Amino acid sequence: MASLKCLKGYKQRAFLVIIKDLLRILYIVSDNIWSQYFEQFIIWKFKKSSMTVFLPRYNYHFSLKRSWFPGHMSSGLKDIKDLLNGVDLVIETRDSRIPISSENKLLNKTIEKKEKIIIFNKYDLLDCDNKKRFQEKFYKNSIFCSLKDPKSIKKICENIRIKALKLDKISGMNVMVVGMPNVGKSTLLNSFRHIGLQPINMYQKSRKAAKTGAQPGITKKITQKVKIIDKPLVYCIDTPGIMIPSINDPITFLKLALVGCIKDNIIDTITIADYLLFRINLIDPELYLTPFKMKQPTNDIEELLNAIAIATGRLKKGGIPNIYTAATFLIKKYRTGNLGKFVLDDIF
């Protein structure tokens, strides 16, 4: 271990990566007992060699159970069941950052007998490496989509068009878009309408068929059928985002809150920011070190939020850092893809 003193630059970082991987394995296979001894041993050795070491948290403890299932979701689920007989195709929309957590098993049970396409939306919020592995995992019967990329919308429209031609229904094919809140269902419908009707109304901008917004729960009831493709005729029905009435895993609830599927006031903003810090530290602390002028990584969310508040001028009277506005700022940066593009679910 004396050679630790000679580790410089990339060699030191490479060594730390190996140590982190070893710790992760030990946490998994040894019930945390030996890993704790190993962790203390590494810290002691680094102290003796006058080197600094940062060890991220490998478990996040959040035991407080929450639920968010407003009345409009319950009635929306009932309306979906009532309308299913007249629906030819269901499009289930999920968030690419939480491909497993954004699956609504309650909805899937309702629509299990219908032909379905799974759309993984917000695909642009993953980096190239994550995208490649993501496709390998979820390629079957799925389409990866970014509403900022017209090509991906055209791909979905073409897929729907082919199915409509095969169906050959005089009255047109009926498509229903379902999913959890704020995964992009209404925006998807508007994009379908814009792309699908483009050849007919080339010089006329199509009106929005569904209201959209940054917060979940904008759509509170099922909309009327909207034409999204003219030839062959295809109509689409937008539905309110349906949350699972009771989520047993608190971490899943945190993930949903972090990406914006749950209203921000349901879980404390500091807690959501702390979970984000936990995830970033496991990937690359550099994501926040340089932007917020920090010298060392931290597991302390208040330390990070204080640094953010100072670096971005989010201060109260007397120059006191406003950690709540800093937390909101941090979460927003992740949601918009400006603080790392990574998957929150453990799928790799």
PDB file of C-alpha atoms in Angstrom, residues 75-211:
ATOM      1  CA  SER A  75     -62.448   8.224 -12.586  1.00  0.00           C
ATOM      2  CA  GLY A  76     -59.971   8.325 -15.480  1.00  0.00           C
ATOM      3  CA  LEU A  77     -59.114   4.660 -14.975  1.00  0.00           C
ATOM      4  CA  LYS A  78     -62.819   3.793 -15.016  1.00  0.00           C
ATOM      5  CA  ASP A  79     -63.324   5.787 -18.231  1.00  0.00           C
ATOM      6  CA  ILE A  80     -60.396   3.993 -19.874  1.00  0.00           C
ATOM      7  CA  LYS A  81     -62.012   0.637 -19.094  1.00  0.00           C
ATOM      8  CA  ASP A  82     -65.340   1.837 -20.511  1.00  0.00           C
ATOM      9  CA  LEU A  83     -63.790   3.025 -23.791  1.00  0.00           C
ATOM     10  CA  LEU A  84     -61.476   0.077 -24.421  1.00  0.00           C
ATOM     11  CA  ASN A  85     -63.980  -1.872 -26.523  1.00  0.00           C
ATOM     12  CA  GLY A  86     -63.773   0.784 -29.229  1.00  0.00           C
ATOM     13  CA  VAL A  87     -59.973   1.052 -29.134  1.00  0.00           C
ATOM     14  CA  ASP A  88     -57.839  -0.768 -31.725  1.00  0.00           C
ATOM     15  CA  LEU A  89     -54.365   0.125 -30.475  1.00  0.00           C
ATOM     16  CA  VAL A  90     -52.975   1.270 -27.129  1.00  0.00           C
ATOM     17  CA  ILE A  91     -49.804   3.336 -26.879  1.00  0.00           C
ATOM     18  CA  GLU A  92     -48.230   3.029 -23.446  1.00  0.00           C
ATOM     19  CA  THR A  93     -45.849   5.905 -22.766  1.00  0.00           C
ATOM     20  CA  ARG A  94     -42.980   5.609 -20.300  1.00  0.00           C
ATOM     21  CA  ASP A  95     -40.077   7.803 -19.236  1.00  0.00           C
ATOM     22  CA  SER A  96     -36.740   6.497 -20.560  1.00  0.00           C
ATOM     23  CA  ARG A  97     -34.969   7.481 -17.337  1.00  0.00           C
ATOM     24  CA  ILE A  98     -37.221   5.165 -15.308  1.00  0.00           C
ATOM     25  CA  PRO A  99     -38.297   2.503 -17.827  1.00  0.00           C
ATOM     26  CA  ILE A 100     -39.348   0.062 -15.102  1.00  0.00           C
ATOM     27  CA  SER A 101     -40.634   2.473 -12.456  1.00  0.00           C
ATOM     28  CA  SER A 102     -42.819   4.317 -15.000  1.00  0.00           C
ATOM     29  CA  GLU A 103     -44.616   1.122 -15.972  1.00  0.00           C
ATOM     30  CA  ASN A 104     -48.115   1.206 -14.528  1.00  0.00           C
ATOM     31  CA  LYS A 105     -49.009  -2.418 -13.845  1.00  0.00           C
ATOM     32  CA  LEU A 106     -52.534  -1.422 -12.884  1.00  0.00           C
ATOM     33  CA  LEU A 107     -53.040   0.083 -16.345  1.00  0.00           C
ATOM     34  CA  ASN A 108     -51.338  -2.841 -18.054  1.00  0.00           C
ATOM     35  CA  LYS A 109     -53.733  -5.244 -16.386  1.00  0.00           C
ATOM     36  CA  THR A 110     -56.619  -3.185 -17.764  1.00  0.00           C
ATOM     37  CA  ILE A 111     -55.292  -3.102 -21.338  1.00  0.00           C
ATOM     38  CA  GLU A 112     -53.617  -6.534 -21.448  1.00  0.00           C
ATOM     39  CA  LYS A 113     -55.925  -7.892 -24.178  1.00  0.00           C
ATOM     40  CA  LYS A 114     -55.309  -4.975 -26.536  1.00  0.00           C
ATOM     41  CA  GLU A 115     -52.548  -4.619 -29.100  1.00  0.00           C
ATOM     42  CA  LYS A 116     -49.956  -2.326 -27.594  1.00  0.00           C
ATOM     43  CA  ILE A 117     -46.892  -0.293 -28.512  1.00  0.00           C
ATOM     44  CA  ILE A 118     -44.550   0.849 -25.742  1.00  0.00           C
ATOM     45  CA  ILE A 119     -43.067   4.301 -26.299  1.00  0.00           C
ATOM     46  CA  PHE A 120     -39.995   5.188 -24.257  1.00  0.00           C
ATOM     47  CA  ASN A 121     -40.205   8.963 -24.297  1.00  0.00           C
ATOM     48  CA  LYS A 122     -37.540  11.546 -23.349  1.00  0.00           C
ATOM     49  CA  TYR A 123     -34.915   9.344 -24.951  1.00  0.00           C
ATOM     50  CA  ASP A 124     -32.788  12.450 -25.521  1.00  0.00           C
ATOM     51  CA  LEU A 125     -32.188  12.580 -21.752  1.00  0.00           C
ATOM     52  CA  LEU A 126     -29.909   9.520 -21.940  1.00  0.00           C
ATOM     53  CA  ASP A 127     -26.281   9.603 -23.050  1.00  0.00           C
ATOM     54  CA  CYS A 128     -25.015   7.507 -25.978  1.00  0.00           C
ATOM     55  CA  ASP A 129     -23.693   4.659 -23.833  1.00  0.00           C
ATOM     56  CA  ASN A 130     -26.945   4.373 -21.901  1.00  0.00           C
ATOM     57  CA  LYS A 131     -28.954   4.497 -25.136  1.00  0.00           C
ATOM     58  CA  LYS A 132     -27.087   1.562 -26.646  1.00  0.00           C
ATOM     59  CA  ARG A 133     -27.540  -0.671 -23.611  1.00  0.00           C
ATOM     60  CA  PHE A 134     -31.091   0.569 -23.177  1.00  0.00           C
ATOM     61  CA  GLN A 135     -32.033  -0.525 -26.699  1.00  0.00           C
ATOM     62  CA  GLU A 136     -30.553  -3.972 -26.119  1.00  0.00           C
ATOM     63  CA  LYS A 137     -32.726  -4.341 -23.019  1.00  0.00           C
ATOM     64  CA  PHE A 138     -36.047  -2.966 -24.305  1.00  0.00           C
ATOM     65  CA  TYR A 139     -35.936  -3.295 -28.088  1.00  0.00           C
ATOM     66  CA  LYS A 140     -38.776  -5.811 -28.479  1.00  0.00           C
ATOM     67  CA  ASN A 141     -42.125  -4.172 -29.353  1.00  0.00           C
ATOM     68  CA  SER A 142     -40.807  -0.780 -28.238  1.00  0.00           C
ATOM     69  CA  ILE A 143     -40.051   2.550 -29.878  1.00  0.00           C
ATOM     70  CA  PHE A 144     -37.561   5.048 -28.488  1.00  0.00           C
ATOM     71  CA  CYS A 145     -38.723   8.595 -28.837  1.00  0.00           C
ATOM     72  CA  SER A 146     -37.747  12.177 -28.193  1.00  0.00           C
ATOM     73  CA  LEU A 147     -40.432  14.767 -28.692  1.00  0.00           C
ATOM     74  CA  LYS A 148     -37.666  17.165 -29.702  1.00  0.00           C
ATOM     75  CA  ASP A 149     -36.793  14.900 -32.623  1.00  0.00           C
ATOM     76  CA  PRO A 150     -39.397  14.926 -35.451  1.00  0.00           C
ATOM     77  CA  LYS A 151     -37.792  11.804 -36.966  1.00  0.00           C
ATOM     78  CA  SER A 152     -38.728   9.688 -33.951  1.00  0.00           C
ATOM     79  CA  ILE A 153     -42.320  11.003 -34.090  1.00  0.00           C
ATOM     80  CA  LYS A 154     -42.489  10.179 -37.802  1.00  0.00           C
ATOM     81  CA  LYS A 155     -41.309   6.660 -36.999  1.00  0.00           C
ATOM     82  CA  ILE A 156     -44.186   6.188 -34.548  1.00  0.00           C
ATOM     83  CA  CYS A 157     -46.697   7.696 -36.995  1.00  0.00           C
ATOM     84  CA  GLU A 158     -45.473   5.364 -39.726  1.00  0.00           C
ATOM     85  CA  ASN A 159     -45.831   2.403 -37.385  1.00  0.00           C
ATOM     86  CA  ILE A 160     -49.411   3.448 -36.608  1.00  0.00           C
ATOM     87  CA  ARG A 161     -50.135   4.044 -40.297  1.00  0.00           C
ATOM     88  CA  ILE A 162     -49.021   0.503 -41.211  1.00  0.00           C
ATOM     89  CA  LYS A 163     -51.240  -0.989 -38.508  1.00  0.00           C
ATOM     90  CA  ALA A 164     -54.180   1.132 -39.707  1.00  0.00           C
ATOM     91  CA  LEU A 165     -53.705  -0.072 -43.297  1.00  0.00           C
ATOM     92  CA  LYS A 166     -53.724  -3.687 -42.121  1.00  0.00           C
ATOM     93  CA  LEU A 167     -56.842  -3.071 -40.040  1.00  0.00           C
ATOM     94  CA  ASP A 168     -58.577  -1.446 -43.040  1.00  0.00           C
ATOM     95  CA  LYS A 169     -61.432  -0.036 -40.984  1.00  0.00           C
ATOM     96  CA  ILE A 170     -63.826   2.308 -42.824  1.00  0.00           C
ATOM     97  CA  SER A 171     -64.516   4.393 -39.728  1.00  0.00           C
ATOM     98  CA  GLY A 172     -60.787   4.658 -39.012  1.00  0.00           C
ATOM     99  CA  MET A 173     -58.499   3.174 -36.391  1.00  0.00           C
ATOM    100  CA  ASN A 174     -58.826   4.346 -32.790  1.00  0.00           C
ATOM    101  CA  VAL A 175     -55.637   4.774 -30.768  1.00  0.00           C
ATOM    102  CA  MET A 176     -55.499   5.433 -27.028  1.00  0.00           C
ATOM    103  CA  VAL A 177     -52.445   6.940 -25.310  1.00  0.00           C
ATOM    104  CA  VAL A 178     -51.966   5.862 -21.690  1.00  0.00           C
ATOM    105  CA  GLY A 179     -49.281   6.112 -19.040  1.00  0.00           C
ATOM    106  CA  MET A 180     -48.238   7.693 -15.781  1.00  0.00           C
ATOM    107  CA  PRO A 181     -48.469  11.457 -15.231  1.00  0.00           C
ATOM    108  CA  ASN A 182     -46.001  13.722 -17.025  1.00  0.00           C
ATOM    109  CA  VAL A 183     -44.400  11.096 -19.251  1.00  0.00           C
ATOM    110  CA  GLY A 184     -45.368  13.140 -22.314  1.00  0.00           C
ATOM    111  CA  LYS A 185     -48.704  11.649 -23.419  1.00  0.00           C
ATOM    112  CA  SER A 186     -50.417  14.917 -24.346  1.00  0.00           C
ATOM    113  CA  THR A 187     -47.313  16.310 -26.032  1.00  0.00           C
ATOM    114  CA  LEU A 188     -47.043  13.055 -27.959  1.00  0.00           C
ATOM    115  CA  LEU A 189     -50.632  13.398 -29.188  1.00  0.00           C
ATOM    116  CA  ASN A 190     -49.971  16.980 -30.319  1.00  0.00           C
ATOM    117  CA  SER A 191     -46.843  15.798 -32.138  1.00  0.00           C
ATOM    118  CA  PHE A 192     -48.789  12.994 -33.842  1.00  0.00           C
ATOM    119  CA  ARG A 193     -51.313  15.534 -35.041  1.00  0.00           C
ATOM    120  CA  HIS A 194     -48.643  17.897 -36.323  1.00  0.00           C
ATOM    121  CA  ILE A 195     -46.629  15.200 -38.139  1.00  0.00           C
ATOM    122  CA  GLY A 196     -49.519  12.976 -39.233  1.00  0.00           C
ATOM    123  CA  LEU A 197     -51.529  15.782 -40.834  1.00  0.00           C
ATOM    124  CA  GLN A 198     -48.528  17.630 -42.250  1.00  0.00           C
ATOM    125  CA  PRO A 199     -48.968  16.496 -45.861  1.00  0.00           C
ATOM    126  CA  ILE A 200     -52.544  17.821 -45.832  1.00  0.00           C
ATOM    127  CA  ASN A 201     -51.956  21.092 -44.007  1.00  0.00           C
ATOM    128  CA  MET A 202     -48.432  21.836 -45.138  1.00  0.00           C
ATOM    129  CA  TYR A 203     -48.686  25.602 -44.651  1.00  0.00           C
ATOM    130  CA  GLN A 204     -51.023  25.657 -41.690  1.00  0.00           C
ATOM    131  CA  LYS A 205     -49.804  25.025 -38.177  1.00  0.00           C
ATOM    132  CA  SER A 206     -52.028  22.473 -36.445  1.00  0.00           C
ATOM    133  CA  ARG A 207     -53.698  23.484 -33.209  1.00  0.00           C
ATOM    134  CA  LYS A 208     -52.820  21.747 -29.982  1.00  0.00           C
ATOM    135  CA  ALA A 209     -55.301  18.981 -29.328  1.00  0.00           C
ATOM    136  CA  ALA A 210     -54.288  18.527 -25.687  1.00  0.00           C
ATOM    137  CA  LYS A 211     -53.075  20.859 -22.957  1.00  0.00           C
TER     138      LYS A 211
END
